[in-house]
Amino acid sequence: MEVAPDLFAFFTHTAPLLEADPSLLAVSSWNDNGQTQFVRDPEAVYRCASCMLPSKACQRARLLVTQ
């Protein structure tokens, strides 16, 4: 896996979402369609209710990890 230069900045900026919303399982930076030719808005963040459990490049809520 190649890590994007902004991976940790992305997690820093989205971590408050995990703390504020107990319905979120994780924040994932993985996107199979994330190549430049497929991206309309590189700053958009989407909520996915039907995604499989996060695995690659994800940040999980602290409460979830400690339970």
Coordinates of C-alpha atoms in Angstrom, one line a residue:
M1 CA 0.0 0.0 0.0
E2 CA 1.3 3.5 -0.9
V3 CA 0.5 6.1 1.8
A4 CA -0.6 9.5 0.6
P5 CA 1.4 12.5 1.9
D6 CA -1.8 13.9 3.5
L7 CA -3.0 10.7 5.2
F8 CA -2.1 11.8 8.8
A9 CA -3.5 15.3 8.2
F10 CA -6.7 13.7 6.9
F11 CA -7.0 11.6 10.1
T12 CA -6.2 14.7 12.3
H13 CA -9.0 16.6 10.7
T14 CA -11.6 13.8 10.8
A15 CA -10.8 12.5 14.3
P16 CA -13.3 15.0 15.9
L17 CA -16.0 13.4 13.8
L18 CA -15.4 10.1 15.6
E19 CA -15.5 11.7 19.0
A20 CA -18.6 13.7 18.3
D21 CA -20.7 11.0 16.5
P22 CA -21.1 7.7 18.3
S23 CA -22.8 6.2 15.2
L24 CA -19.6 6.3 13.2
L25 CA -17.6 3.1 13.3
A26 CA -14.4 4.5 11.6
V27 CA -13.0 7.0 9.2
S28 CA -11.4 5.5 6.2
S29 CA -9.1 7.0 3.7
W30 CA -9.3 4.1 1.3
N31 CA -11.1 4.6 -2.0
D32 CA -10.8 2.3 -4.9
N33 CA -11.9 5.2 -7.2
G34 CA -9.6 7.7 -5.7
Q35 CA -7.4 8.3 -8.7
T36 CA -7.2 11.8 -10.1
Q37 CA -9.3 11.0 -13.2
F38 CA -12.2 9.9 -11.0
V39 CA -12.3 12.6 -8.4
R40 CA -14.6 15.6 -8.8
D41 CA -14.0 17.3 -5.4
P42 CA -10.7 16.4 -3.8
E43 CA -11.8 18.0 -0.5
A44 CA -15.1 16.1 -0.2
V45 CA -15.8 13.7 2.7
Y46 CA -18.6 11.1 2.3
R47 CA -20.5 9.1 4.9
C48 CA -21.2 5.6 3.8
A49 CA -23.9 3.6 5.6
S50 CA -23.6 0.4 3.5
C51 CA -19.8 0.0 3.4
M52 CA -18.1 -3.2 4.6
L53 CA -16.1 -3.0 7.8
P54 CA -13.1 -0.7 7.3
S55 CA -9.8 -2.4 6.9
K56 CA -7.2 -0.5 4.9
A57 CA -6.1 3.0 6.1
C58 CA -8.8 3.5 8.7
Q59 CA -9.0 5.3 12.0
R60 CA -11.3 3.8 14.5
A61 CA -13.1 5.4 17.4
R62 CA -11.2 5.2 20.7
L63 CA -14.3 3.9 22.5
L64 CA -14.7 1.1 20.0
V65 CA -11.0 0.0 20.4
T66 CA -11.2 0.0 24.2
Q67 CA -14.4 -2.1 24.5

